[in-house]
């Protein structure tokens, strides 16, 4: 029965993968021909069948970048980066799109080498490593309790587990931060949730913001690169 169930599941899923592959090929053909709007539409159809494919997000970002929508390009590059942070092209294009809007992928004051090290694994893989270390620590602690041996091994694995837990916590916190990107060419940062409040600054598209609060159709944000705080119309932002 298990084999029959697996076979039925395979028969259900295969058409979706085949369709996604066909759509991706069509989209790539449109992109090479410079038909970016058609490529974008086709990639978006493929994304419905493969919502966790980082390269579909990456290619959609490329289409938006070519079409001049730098803010939406940043949003899709960032989604791809969260799914596959080690891919050099994804990281490069995200950094380029952010720099084009006056922002940066690497937080101010952090060495780029450290940022790359922190993103050396996707979050799901890092979670797997943490779980493996946790089980290993439980085993060696049990061994030590019964035999009073392997104390150095227990201490070493305990230190590794604590370091990995800190790494995972930092990454989890960053990746669950309520980020958005300015998608409109220029938006006004206002002192309150409405056009009747005075504007304190103008923010260009492509800037990352951290969302603090929502009221009606306005969101209170902090512009990450400049530390400015204010309210922006919700339809001018693209949540990541």
Coordinates of N, CA and C in Angstrom, one line a residue:
X1 N 0.8 -1.2 0.0 CA 0.0 0.0 0.0 C 0.9 1.3 0.0
X2 N 2.0 1.2 0.7 CA 2.9 2.4 0.8 C 3.4 2.7 -0.6
X3 N 3.8 1.6 -1.3 CA 4.4 1.8 -2.7 C 3.3 2.4 -3.6
X4 N 2.1 1.9 -3.5 CA 1.0 2.5 -4.3 C 0.8 3.9 -4.0
X5 N 0.8 4.3 -2.7 CA 0.6 5.7 -2.3 C 1.7 6.6 -2.8
X6 N 3.0 6.0 -2.8 CA 4.1 6.8 -3.3 C 4.0 7.0 -4.8
X7 N 3.6 5.9 -5.5 CA 3.5 6.0 -6.9 C 2.4 7.0 -7.3
X8 N 1.3 7.0 -6.6 CA 0.2 8.0 -6.9 C 0.7 9.4 -6.6
X9 N 1.4 9.6 -5.5 CA 1.9 10.9 -5.3 C 2.9 11.4 -6.4
X10 N 3.7 10.5 -6.8 CA 4.7 10.8 -7.9 C 3.9 11.2 -9.2
X11 N 2.8 10.4 -9.5 CA 2.1 10.7 -10.7 C 1.4 12.1 -10.6
X12 N 1.0 12.5 -9.4 CA 0.4 13.8 -9.2 C 1.4 14.9 -9.3
X13 N 2.6 14.7 -8.8 CA 3.6 15.8 -8.7 C 4.4 16.0 -10.0
X14 N 4.6 14.9 -10.8 CA 5.4 15.0 -12.0 C 4.9 16.0 -13.0
X15 N 3.6 16.0 -13.3 CA 3.1 17.0 -14.3 C 3.4 18.4 -13.8
X16 N 3.3 18.7 -12.5 CA 3.6 20.1 -12.1 C 5.1 20.4 -12.3
X17 N 6.0 19.5 -12.1 CA 7.4 19.8 -12.3 C 7.7 19.9 -13.8
X18 N 7.1 19.1 -14.6 CA 7.2 19.2 -16.1 C 6.7 20.5 -16.6
X19 N 5.5 20.9 -16.1 CA 4.9 22.2 -16.5 C 5.8 23.4 -16.1
X20 N 6.4 23.3 -14.9 CA 7.2 24.4 -14.4 C 8.5 24.5 -15.2
X21 N 9.0 23.3 -15.6 CA 10.2 23.3 -16.5 C 9.9 23.9 -17.9
X22 N 8.8 23.5 -18.4 CA 8.4 24.1 -19.7 C 8.2 25.6 -19.7
X23 N 7.6 26.1 -18.6 CA 7.4 27.5 -18.5 C 8.7 28.2 -18.3
X24 N 9.6 27.6 -17.5 CA 10.9 28.3 -17.3 C 11.7 28.4 -18.6
X25 N 11.6 27.4 -19.5 CA 12.3 27.4 -20.8 C 11.6 28.5 -21.6
X26 N 10.3 28.6 -21.6 CA 9.6 29.7 -22.4 C 10.1 31.1 -21.9
X27 N 10.1 31.2 -20.5 CA 10.5 32.5 -19.9 C 11.9 32.9 -20.3
X28 N 12.8 31.9 -20.3 CA 14.2 32.2 -20.6 C 14.3 32.6 -22.1
X29 N 13.5 32.0 -22.9 CA 13.5 32.4 -24.3 C 13.1 33.8 -24.5
X30 N 12.0 34.2 -23.8 CA 11.5 35.6 -23.8 C 12.5 36.6 -23.3
X31 N 13.2 36.2 -22.2 CA 14.2 37.0 -21.6 C 15.4 37.3 -22.6
X32 N 15.9 36.2 -23.2 CA 17.0 36.4 -24.2 C 16.6 37.3 -25.3
X33 N 15.3 37.3 -25.7 CA 14.8 38.1 -26.8 C 14.5 39.6 -26.4
X34 N 14.7 39.8 -25.1 CA 14.4 41.2 -24.6 C 13.0 41.5 -24.3
X35 N 12.2 40.4 -24.3 CA 10.7 40.5 -24.0 C 10.5 40.3 -22.5
X36 N 10.9 41.3 -21.7 CA 10.9 41.1 -20.3 C 9.6 41.0 -19.7
X37 N 8.6 41.7 -20.2 CA 7.2 41.6 -19.6 C 6.7 40.2 -19.8
X38 N 6.9 39.6 -21.0 CA 6.4 38.3 -21.3 C 7.2 37.3 -20.4
X39 N 8.5 37.5 -20.3 CA 9.3 36.6 -19.4 C 8.8 36.7 -18.0
X40 N 8.5 37.9 -17.5 CA 8.1 38.0 -16.1 C 6.8 37.3 -15.9
X41 N 5.8 37.4 -16.8 CA 4.5 36.8 -16.7 C 4.7 35.3 -16.6
X42 N 5.6 34.7 -17.5 CA 5.8 33.3 -17.6 C 6.5 32.8 -16.3
X43 N 7.5 33.5 -15.9 CA 8.2 33.1 -14.6 C 7.2 33.1 -13.4
X44 N 6.3 34.0 -13.4 CA 5.3 34.1 -12.3 C 4.4 32.9 -12.4
X45 N 4.0 32.4 -13.6 CA 3.2 31.2 -13.7 C 4.0 30.0 -13.2
X46 N 5.3 29.9 -13.5 CA 6.1 28.8 -13.1 C 6.3 28.8 -11.6
X47 N 6.3 30.0 -11.0 CA 6.5 30.1 -9.5 C 5.3 29.5 -8.8
X48 N 4.1 29.6 -9.4 CA 2.9 29.0 -8.7 C 3.1 27.5 -8.5
X49 N 3.8 26.8 -9.4 CA 4.1 25.4 -9.4 C 5.3 25.0 -8.5
X50 N 6.2 26.0 -8.3 CA 7.4 25.8 -7.6 C 7.7 27.0 -6.7
X51 N 6.9 27.2 -5.6 CA 7.0 28.4 -4.8 C 8.2 28.5 -4.0
X52 N 9.0 27.4 -3.9 CA 10.3 27.5 -3.1 C 11.5 27.4 -3.9
X53 N 11.4 27.7 -5.2 CA 12.5 27.7 -6.1 C 13.2 29.0 -6.1
X54 N 14.4 29.2 -5.5 CA 15.1 30.5 -5.4 C 15.4 31.1 -6.8
X55 N 15.6 30.2 -7.8 CA 16.1 30.7 -9.1 C 14.9 31.4 -9.9
X56 N 13.7 31.0 -9.5 CA 12.5 31.6 -10.1 C 12.4 33.0 -9.5
X57 N 12.6 33.2 -8.2 CA 12.6 34.5 -7.6 C 13.7 35.4 -8.2
X58 N 14.9 34.7 -8.4 CA 16.0 35.4 -8.9 C 15.7 35.9 -10.3
X59 N 15.2 35.1 -11.2 CA 14.9 35.5 -12.6 C 13.8 36.5 -12.6
X60 N 12.8 36.4 -11.8 CA 11.8 37.5 -11.7 C 12.4 38.8 -11.3
X61 N 13.3 38.8 -10.4 CA 14.1 40.0 -10.0 C 14.8 40.5 -11.2
X62 N 15.4 39.7 -12.0 CA 16.2 40.1 -13.2 C 15.2 40.9 -14.2
X63 N 14.0 40.3 -14.3 CA 13.0 40.9 -15.2 C 12.7 42.3 -14.7
X64 N 12.4 42.4 -13.4 CA 12.0 43.7 -12.9 C 13.1 44.7 -13.0
X65 N 14.4 44.2 -12.8 CA 15.5 45.1 -12.9 C 15.7 45.7 -14.3
X66 N 15.5 44.8 -15.3 CA 15.6 45.2 -16.7 C 14.5 46.2 -17.0
X67 N 13.3 46.0 -16.4 CA 12.2 46.9 -16.7 C 12.2 48.2 -15.9
X68 N 13.2 48.4 -15.1 CA 13.3 49.6 -14.3 C 12.7 49.6 -13.0
X69 N 12.1 48.5 -12.6 CA 11.4 48.5 -11.2 C 12.4 48.0 -10.2
X70 N 13.3 48.8 -9.8 CA 14.4 48.4 -9.0 C 14.0 47.9 -7.6
X71 N 12.9 48.6 -7.1 CA 12.4 48.2 -5.8 C 11.9 46.7 -5.8
X72 N 11.0 46.4 -6.8 CA 10.5 45.0 -6.9 C 11.6 44.0 -7.2
X73 N 12.7 44.5 -7.9 CA 13.8 43.6 -8.1 C 14.5 43.3 -6.8
X74 N 14.7 44.2 -5.9 CA 15.3 44.0 -4.6 C 14.4 43.0 -3.9
X75 N 13.1 43.1 -3.9 CA 12.2 42.2 -3.1 C 12.4 40.8 -3.6
X76 N 12.4 40.6 -4.9 CA 12.5 39.2 -5.4 C 14.0 38.6 -5.2
X77 N 15.0 39.5 -5.4 CA 16.3 39.0 -5.1 C 16.5 38.6 -3.6
X78 N 15.9 39.4 -2.8 CA 16.0 39.1 -1.3 C 15.3 37.8 -1.0
X79 N 14.1 37.5 -1.6 CA 13.4 36.3 -1.4 C 14.3 35.1 -1.9
X80 N 15.0 35.3 -3.0 CA 15.9 34.2 -3.5 C 17.0 34.1 -2.6
X81 N 17.6 35.2 -2.0 CA 18.7 35.1 -1.1 C 18.4 34.3 0.2
X82 N 17.2 34.5 0.7 CA 16.8 33.8 1.9 C 16.7 32.3 1.6
X83 N 16.3 31.9 0.4 CA 16.2 30.5 0.1 C 17.5 29.9 -0.2
X84 N 18.4 30.7 -0.8 CA 19.8 30.2 -1.2 C 20.8 31.3 -1.1
X85 N 21.2 31.5 0.2 CA 22.1 32.6 0.5 C 23.6 32.4 0.0
X86 N 23.9 31.2 -0.4 CA 25.3 30.9 -0.8 C 25.5 31.1 -2.3
X87 N 24.5 31.2 -3.1 CA 24.7 31.3 -4.5 C 25.3 32.7 -4.9
X88 N 26.4 32.7 -5.6 CA 27.1 34.0 -5.8 C 26.3 34.9 -6.7
X89 N 25.6 34.5 -7.7 CA 24.9 35.4 -8.6 C 23.7 36.0 -7.8
X90 N 23.0 35.3 -7.0 CA 21.9 35.8 -6.2 C 22.4 36.9 -5.3
X91 N 23.5 36.6 -4.6 CA 24.1 37.6 -3.7 C 24.6 38.8 -4.4
X92 N 25.2 38.6 -5.6 CA 25.8 39.8 -6.3 C 24.7 40.7 -6.8
X93 N 23.6 40.1 -7.4 CA 22.5 40.9 -8.0 C 21.8 41.6 -6.9
X94 N 21.6 41.0 -5.7 CA 20.9 41.6 -4.6 C 21.7 42.8 -4.1
X95 N 23.0 42.6 -4.0 CA 23.9 43.7 -3.5 C 23.9 44.8 -4.5
X96 N 23.9 44.5 -5.8 CA 23.9 45.5 -6.9 C 22.6 46.3 -6.9
X97 N 21.5 45.6 -6.7 CA 20.2 46.3 -6.7 C 20.1 47.2 -5.5
X98 N 20.5 46.7 -4.4 CA 20.5 47.5 -3.1 C 21.4 48.8 -3.3
X99 N 22.6 48.6 -3.8 CA 23.5 49.7 -4.0 C 22.9 50.7 -4.9
X100 N 22.2 50.3 -5.9 CA 21.6 51.2 -6.9 C 20.6 52.1 -6.2
X101 N 20.0 51.6 -5.1 CA 19.0 52.4 -4.4 C 19.6 53.1 -3.2
X102 N 21.0 53.0 -3.0 CA 21.6 53.6 -1.9 C 21.6 52.8 -0.7
X103 N 21.4 51.5 -0.8 CA 21.4 50.7 0.4 C 22.5 49.6 0.3
X104 N 22.6 48.7 1.3 CA 23.6 47.7 1.3 C 23.1 46.5 2.0
X105 N 23.5 45.3 1.4 CA 23.1 44.0 2.0 C 23.8 43.8 3.4
X106 N 25.1 44.2 3.5 CA 25.8 44.0 4.7 C 25.6 45.1 5.7
X107 N 25.1 44.9 6.9 CA 24.9 45.9 7.8 C 26.1 46.8 8.1
X108 N 25.9 48.1 8.3 CA 27.0 49.0 8.6 C 27.8 48.5 9.7
X109 N 29.1 48.5 9.5 CA 30.1 48.1 10.6 C 30.4 46.7 10.6
X110 N 29.7 45.8 9.8 CA 30.0 44.4 9.8 C 30.9 44.1 8.6
X111 N 32.0 43.4 8.9 CA 32.9 42.9 7.8 C 32.1 42.0 6.8
X112 N 32.3 42.2 5.5 CA 31.6 41.3 4.6 C 31.9 39.8 4.8
X113 N 33.2 39.5 5.1 CA 33.5 38.1 5.3 C 32.7 37.5 6.5
X114 N 32.4 38.3 7.5 CA 31.6 37.8 8.6 C 30.2 37.6 8.2
X115 N 29.7 38.5 7.3 CA 28.3 38.3 6.8 C 28.2 37.1 6.0
X116 N 29.2 36.9 5.1 CA 29.2 35.7 4.3 C 29.2 34.4 5.1
X117 N 30.0 34.4 6.2 CA 30.1 33.3 7.1 C 28.8 33.0 7.8
X118 N 28.1 34.1 8.2 CA 26.8 33.9 8.9 C 25.8 33.3 7.9
X119 N 25.9 33.5 6.6 CA 25.0 33.0 5.6 C 25.6 31.9 4.8
X120 N 26.5 31.1 5.5 CA 27.2 30.0 4.8 C 26.2 28.8 4.6
X121 N 25.1 28.8 5.3 CA 24.1 27.7 5.1 C 22.7 28.3 5.0
X122 N 21.8 27.7 4.2 CA 20.4 28.1 4.3 C 19.9 27.8 5.7
X123 N 18.9 28.6 6.1 CA 18.4 28.5 7.5 C 17.9 27.0 7.8
X124 N 17.3 26.4 6.8 CA 16.7 25.0 7.0 C 17.9 24.0 7.3
X125 N 19.0 24.2 6.5 CA 20.2 23.3 6.8 C 20.8 23.6 8.1
X126 N 20.9 24.9 8.5 CA 21.4 25.3 9.8 C 20.6 24.7 10.9
X127 N 19.3 24.6 10.7 CA 18.4 24.0 11.7 C 18.7 22.5 11.9
X128 N 19.0 21.9 10.7 CA 19.3 20.5 10.7 C 20.6 20.2 11.5
X129 N 21.6 21.0 11.2 CA 22.9 20.9 11.9 C 22.7 21.1 13.4
X130 N 21.9 22.1 13.8 CA 21.6 22.3 15.3 C 21.0 21.1 15.9
X131 N 20.0 20.5 15.2 CA 19.3 19.4 15.8 C 20.2 18.2 15.9
X132 N 21.1 18.0 14.9 CA 22.1 16.9 14.9 C 23.0 17.1 16.1
X133 N 23.5 18.3 16.3 CA 24.4 18.6 17.5 C 23.7 18.4 18.8
X134 N 22.4 18.7 18.8 CA 21.6 18.5 20.0 C 21.5 17.1 20.4
X135 N 21.2 16.2 19.4 CA 21.1 14.8 19.7 C 22.4 14.2 20.1
X136 N 23.5 14.7 19.4 CA 24.8 14.2 19.7 C 25.2 14.6 21.2
X137 N 24.9 15.8 21.5 CA 25.2 16.3 22.9 C 24.4 15.4 23.9
X138 N 23.2 15.1 23.7 CA 22.4 14.3 24.6 C 23.1 12.9 24.8
X139 N 23.6 12.3 23.7 CA 24.2 11.0 23.7 C 25.5 11.1 24.5
X140 N 26.3 12.1 24.3 CA 27.6 12.1 25.0 C 27.5 12.5 26.4
X141 N 26.4 13.3 26.7 CA 26.1 13.6 28.2 C 25.7 12.4 28.9
X142 N 24.8 11.6 28.2 CA 24.4 10.3 28.8 C 25.6 9.4 29.0
X143 N 26.5 9.3 28.0 CA 27.7 8.5 28.2 C 28.6 8.9 29.4
X144 N 28.7 10.2 29.5 CA 29.5 10.8 30.6 C 28.9 10.5 31.9
X145 N 27.6 10.6 32.0 CA 26.9 10.4 33.3 C 27.1 8.9 33.7
X146 N 27.1 8.0 32.8 CA 27.2 6.6 33.1 C 28.6 6.1 33.4
X147 N 29.5 6.7 32.6 CA 30.9 6.2 32.6 C 31.9 7.2 33.2
X148 N 31.5 8.5 33.3 CA 32.4 9.5 33.8 C 33.6 9.6 32.9
X149 N 33.4 9.3 31.6 CA 34.5 9.4 30.6 C 34.1 10.3 29.5
X150 N 35.0 10.6 28.6 CA 34.7 11.5 27.5 C 34.3 12.9 27.9
X151 N 34.8 13.4 29.0 CA 34.4 14.7 29.4 C 34.9 15.8 28.5
X152 N 36.0 15.7 27.9 CA 36.5 16.7 26.9 C 35.6 16.7 25.7
X153 N 35.2 15.5 25.2 CA 34.4 15.4 24.1 C 33.0 16.0 24.4
X154 N 32.5 15.8 25.6 CA 31.2 16.4 26.0 C 31.3 17.9 26.0
X155 N 32.4 18.4 26.6 CA 32.6 19.8 26.6 C 32.7 20.4 25.2
X156 N 33.4 19.8 24.4 CA 33.6 20.3 23.0 C 32.3 20.4 22.2
X157 N 31.5 19.3 22.3 CA 30.2 19.3 21.6 C 29.3 20.3 22.2
X158 N 29.4 20.4 23.6 CA 28.5 21.4 24.2 C 28.8 22.8 23.7
X159 N 30.1 23.2 23.6 CA 30.5 24.5 23.1 C 30.0 24.7 21.6
X160 N 30.2 23.6 20.8 CA 29.7 23.7 19.4 C 28.2 23.9 19.4
X161 N 27.5 23.2 20.2 CA 26.0 23.4 20.3 C 25.6 24.8 20.6
X162 N 26.3 25.4 21.6 CA 25.9 26.7 22.1 C 26.2 27.7 20.9
X163 N 27.4 27.6 20.3 CA 27.7 28.5 19.2 C 26.8 28.3 18.0
X164 N 26.4 27.1 17.7 CA 25.4 26.9 16.6 C 24.1 27.4 17.0
X165 N 23.7 27.3 18.2 CA 22.4 27.8 18.7 C 22.4 29.3 18.6
X166 N 23.5 30.0 18.9 CA 23.6 31.4 18.8 C 23.5 31.8 17.3
X167 N 24.2 31.1 16.5 CA 24.2 31.3 15.0 C 22.8 31.2 14.5
X168 N 22.1 30.1 14.9 CA 20.7 29.9 14.4 C 19.8 31.0 14.9
X169 N 19.9 31.4 16.1 CA 19.0 32.4 16.7 C 19.2 33.7 16.0
X170 N 20.5 34.1 15.7 CA 20.7 35.3 14.9 C 20.1 35.3 13.6
X171 N 20.4 34.2 12.8 CA 19.8 34.1 11.5 C 18.3 34.1 11.5
X172 N 17.7 33.3 12.4 CA 16.2 33.3 12.5 C 15.6 34.6 12.8
X173 N 16.3 35.4 13.7 CA 15.8 36.7 14.0 C 15.9 37.6 12.8
X174 N 17.0 37.6 12.1 CA 17.1 38.4 10.9 C 16.1 38.0 9.8
X175 N 15.9 36.7 9.6 CA 15.1 36.3 8.5 C 13.6 36.4 8.8
X176 N 13.3 36.6 10.0 CA 11.9 36.9 10.4 C 11.6 38.3 10.7
X177 N 12.6 39.2 10.4 CA 12.4 40.6 10.6 C 11.4 41.1 9.6
X178 N 10.4 41.9 10.0 CA 9.4 42.4 9.1 C 9.9 43.4 8.1
X179 N 10.6 43.0 7.1 CA 11.2 43.9 6.1 C 10.3 44.1 4.9
X180 N 10.4 45.3 4.3 CA 9.8 45.7 3.1 C 10.8 46.5 2.3
X181 N 10.4 46.7 1.0 CA 11.3 47.5 0.2 C 10.4 48.6 -0.5
X182 N 11.0 49.8 -0.6 CA 10.3 50.8 -1.3 C 10.1 50.5 -2.8
X183 N 8.9 50.3 -3.3 CA 8.7 49.9 -4.6 C 8.4 51.0 -5.6
X184 N 7.8 52.1 -5.0 CA 7.5 53.3 -5.9 C 8.8 54.1 -6.1
X185 N 8.9 54.9 -7.2 CA 10.1 55.6 -7.5 C 10.6 56.5 -6.4
X186 N 9.7 57.3 -5.8 CA 10.0 58.1 -4.7 C 8.8 58.1 -3.7
X187 N 9.0 58.0 -2.4 CA 7.9 58.1 -1.5 C 8.3 59.1 -0.4
X188 N 7.2 59.7 0.2 CA 7.5 60.7 1.2 C 7.3 60.0 2.6
X189 N 8.2 60.2 3.5 CA 8.2 59.7 4.8 C 7.5 60.8 5.7
X190 N 6.3 60.4 6.2 CA 5.5 61.4 6.9 C 5.6 61.1 8.5
X191 N 5.2 62.1 9.2 CA 5.3 62.0 10.7 C 4.1 61.3 11.3
X192 N 3.1 61.0 10.5 CA 1.9 60.3 10.9 C 1.2 59.5 9.8
X193 N 0.2 58.7 10.1 CA -0.4 57.9 9.1 C -1.5 58.6 8.2
X194 N -1.0 59.5 7.4 CA -1.9 60.3 6.6 C -1.2 61.4 5.8
X195 N -1.8 61.8 4.7 CA -1.2 62.9 3.9 C -1.4 64.2 4.5
X196 N -2.2 64.3 5.6 CA -2.3 65.6 6.3 C -1.1 65.8 7.3
X197 N -0.3 64.8 7.5 CA 0.9 64.9 8.3 C 2.1 65.4 7.4
X198 N 2.9 66.2 8.0 CA 4.0 66.7 7.2 C 5.1 65.7 6.8
X199 N 5.7 65.9 5.6 CA 6.7 65.0 5.2 C 8.1 65.4 5.7
X200 N 8.8 64.4 6.2 CA 10.1 64.7 6.8 C 11.3 64.4 5.9
X201 N 11.0 63.5 4.9 CA 12.1 63.1 4.0 C 11.5 62.4 2.8
X202 N 12.3 62.3 1.7 CA 11.9 61.5 0.6 C 12.8 60.3 0.5
X203 N 12.2 59.1 0.2 CA 13.0 57.9 0.2 C 12.9 57.3 -1.3
X204 N 14.0 57.0 -1.9 CA 14.1 56.4 -3.2 C 13.7 54.9 -3.2
X205 N 13.2 54.4 -4.4 CA 12.9 53.0 -4.5 C 14.2 52.2 -4.3
X206 N 13.9 51.0 -3.8 CA 15.1 50.1 -3.5 C 15.6 50.1 -2.1
X207 N 15.1 51.0 -1.3 CA 15.6 51.1 0.1 C 14.8 50.0 0.9
X208 N 15.6 49.4 1.8 CA 14.9 48.4 2.7 C 14.4 49.2 3.9
X209 N 13.2 48.8 4.4 CA 12.7 49.4 5.6 C 12.2 48.3 6.5
X210 N 12.2 48.5 7.8 CA 11.7 47.6 8.8 C 10.3 48.1 9.2
X211 N 9.3 47.3 9.1 CA 7.9 47.7 9.4 C 7.7 47.6 10.9
X212 N 7.2 48.6 11.5 CA 7.0 48.7 13.0 C 5.5 48.6 13.3
X213 N 4.7 49.2 12.5 CA 3.2 49.2 12.8 C 2.4 49.5 11.5
X214 N 1.2 49.1 11.6 CA 0.3 49.4 10.4 C -1.0 50.1 11.0
X215 N -1.4 51.1 10.2 CA -2.7 51.8 10.6 C -3.4 52.2 9.3
X216 N -4.6 51.7 9.1 CA -5.3 52.0 7.9 C -4.5 51.5 6.7
X217 N -4.2 52.4 5.8 CA -3.4 52.0 4.6 C -2.0 52.6 4.7
X218 N -1.5 52.8 5.9 CA -0.2 53.3 6.2 C 0.6 52.4 7.1
X219 N 2.0 52.4 6.9 CA 2.8 51.6 7.7 C 3.9 52.5 8.3
X220 N 4.2 52.3 9.6 CA 5.3 53.0 10.3 C 6.5 52.2 10.0
X221 N 7.6 52.8 9.6 CA 8.8 52.1 9.2 C 10.0 52.8 9.7
X222 N 11.1 52.1 9.7 CA 12.5 52.6 9.9 C 13.3 52.3 8.6
X223 N 13.8 53.4 8.0 CA 14.6 53.2 6.8 C 16.0 52.6 7.3
X224 N 16.3 51.4 6.9 CA 17.4 50.7 7.6 C 18.7 51.4 7.4
X225 N 19.0 51.9 6.2 CA 20.3 52.4 5.9 C 20.5 53.8 6.5
X226 N 19.5 54.5 6.8 CA 19.6 55.9 7.3 C 19.1 56.1 8.7
X227 N 18.3 55.1 9.2 CA 17.8 55.2 10.6 C 16.6 56.2 10.7
X228 N 16.0 56.6 9.5 CA 14.9 57.5 9.5 C 13.6 56.8 9.9
X229 N 12.7 57.4 10.6 CA 11.5 56.8 11.1 C 10.3 57.6 10.6
X230 N 9.3 57.0 10.2 CA 8.1 57.7 9.7 C 7.1 56.7 9.1
X231 N 6.1 57.3 8.5 CA 5.0 56.6 7.9 C 5.0 56.7 6.4
X232 N 4.7 55.5 5.7 CA 4.7 55.4 4.3 C 3.4 54.7 3.9
X233 N 2.8 55.2 2.8 CA 1.6 54.5 2.3 C 1.9 53.0 2.0
X234 N 1.0 52.1 2.4 CA 1.3 50.7 2.3 C 1.5 50.3 0.8
X235 N 0.7 50.9 -0.1 CA 0.9 50.4 -1.5 C 2.2 50.9 -2.2
X236 N 3.0 51.6 -1.5 CA 4.3 52.0 -2.0 C 5.4 51.1 -1.6
X237 N 5.0 50.1 -0.7 CA 6.0 49.1 -0.2 C 5.7 47.7 -0.7
X238 N 6.7 46.9 -0.8 CA 6.6 45.5 -1.2 C 7.2 44.7 0.0
X239 N 6.3 43.9 0.7 CA 6.8 43.1 1.8 C 7.7 42.0 1.3
X240 N 8.7 41.7 2.0 CA 9.6 40.6 1.7 C 9.3 39.3 2.5

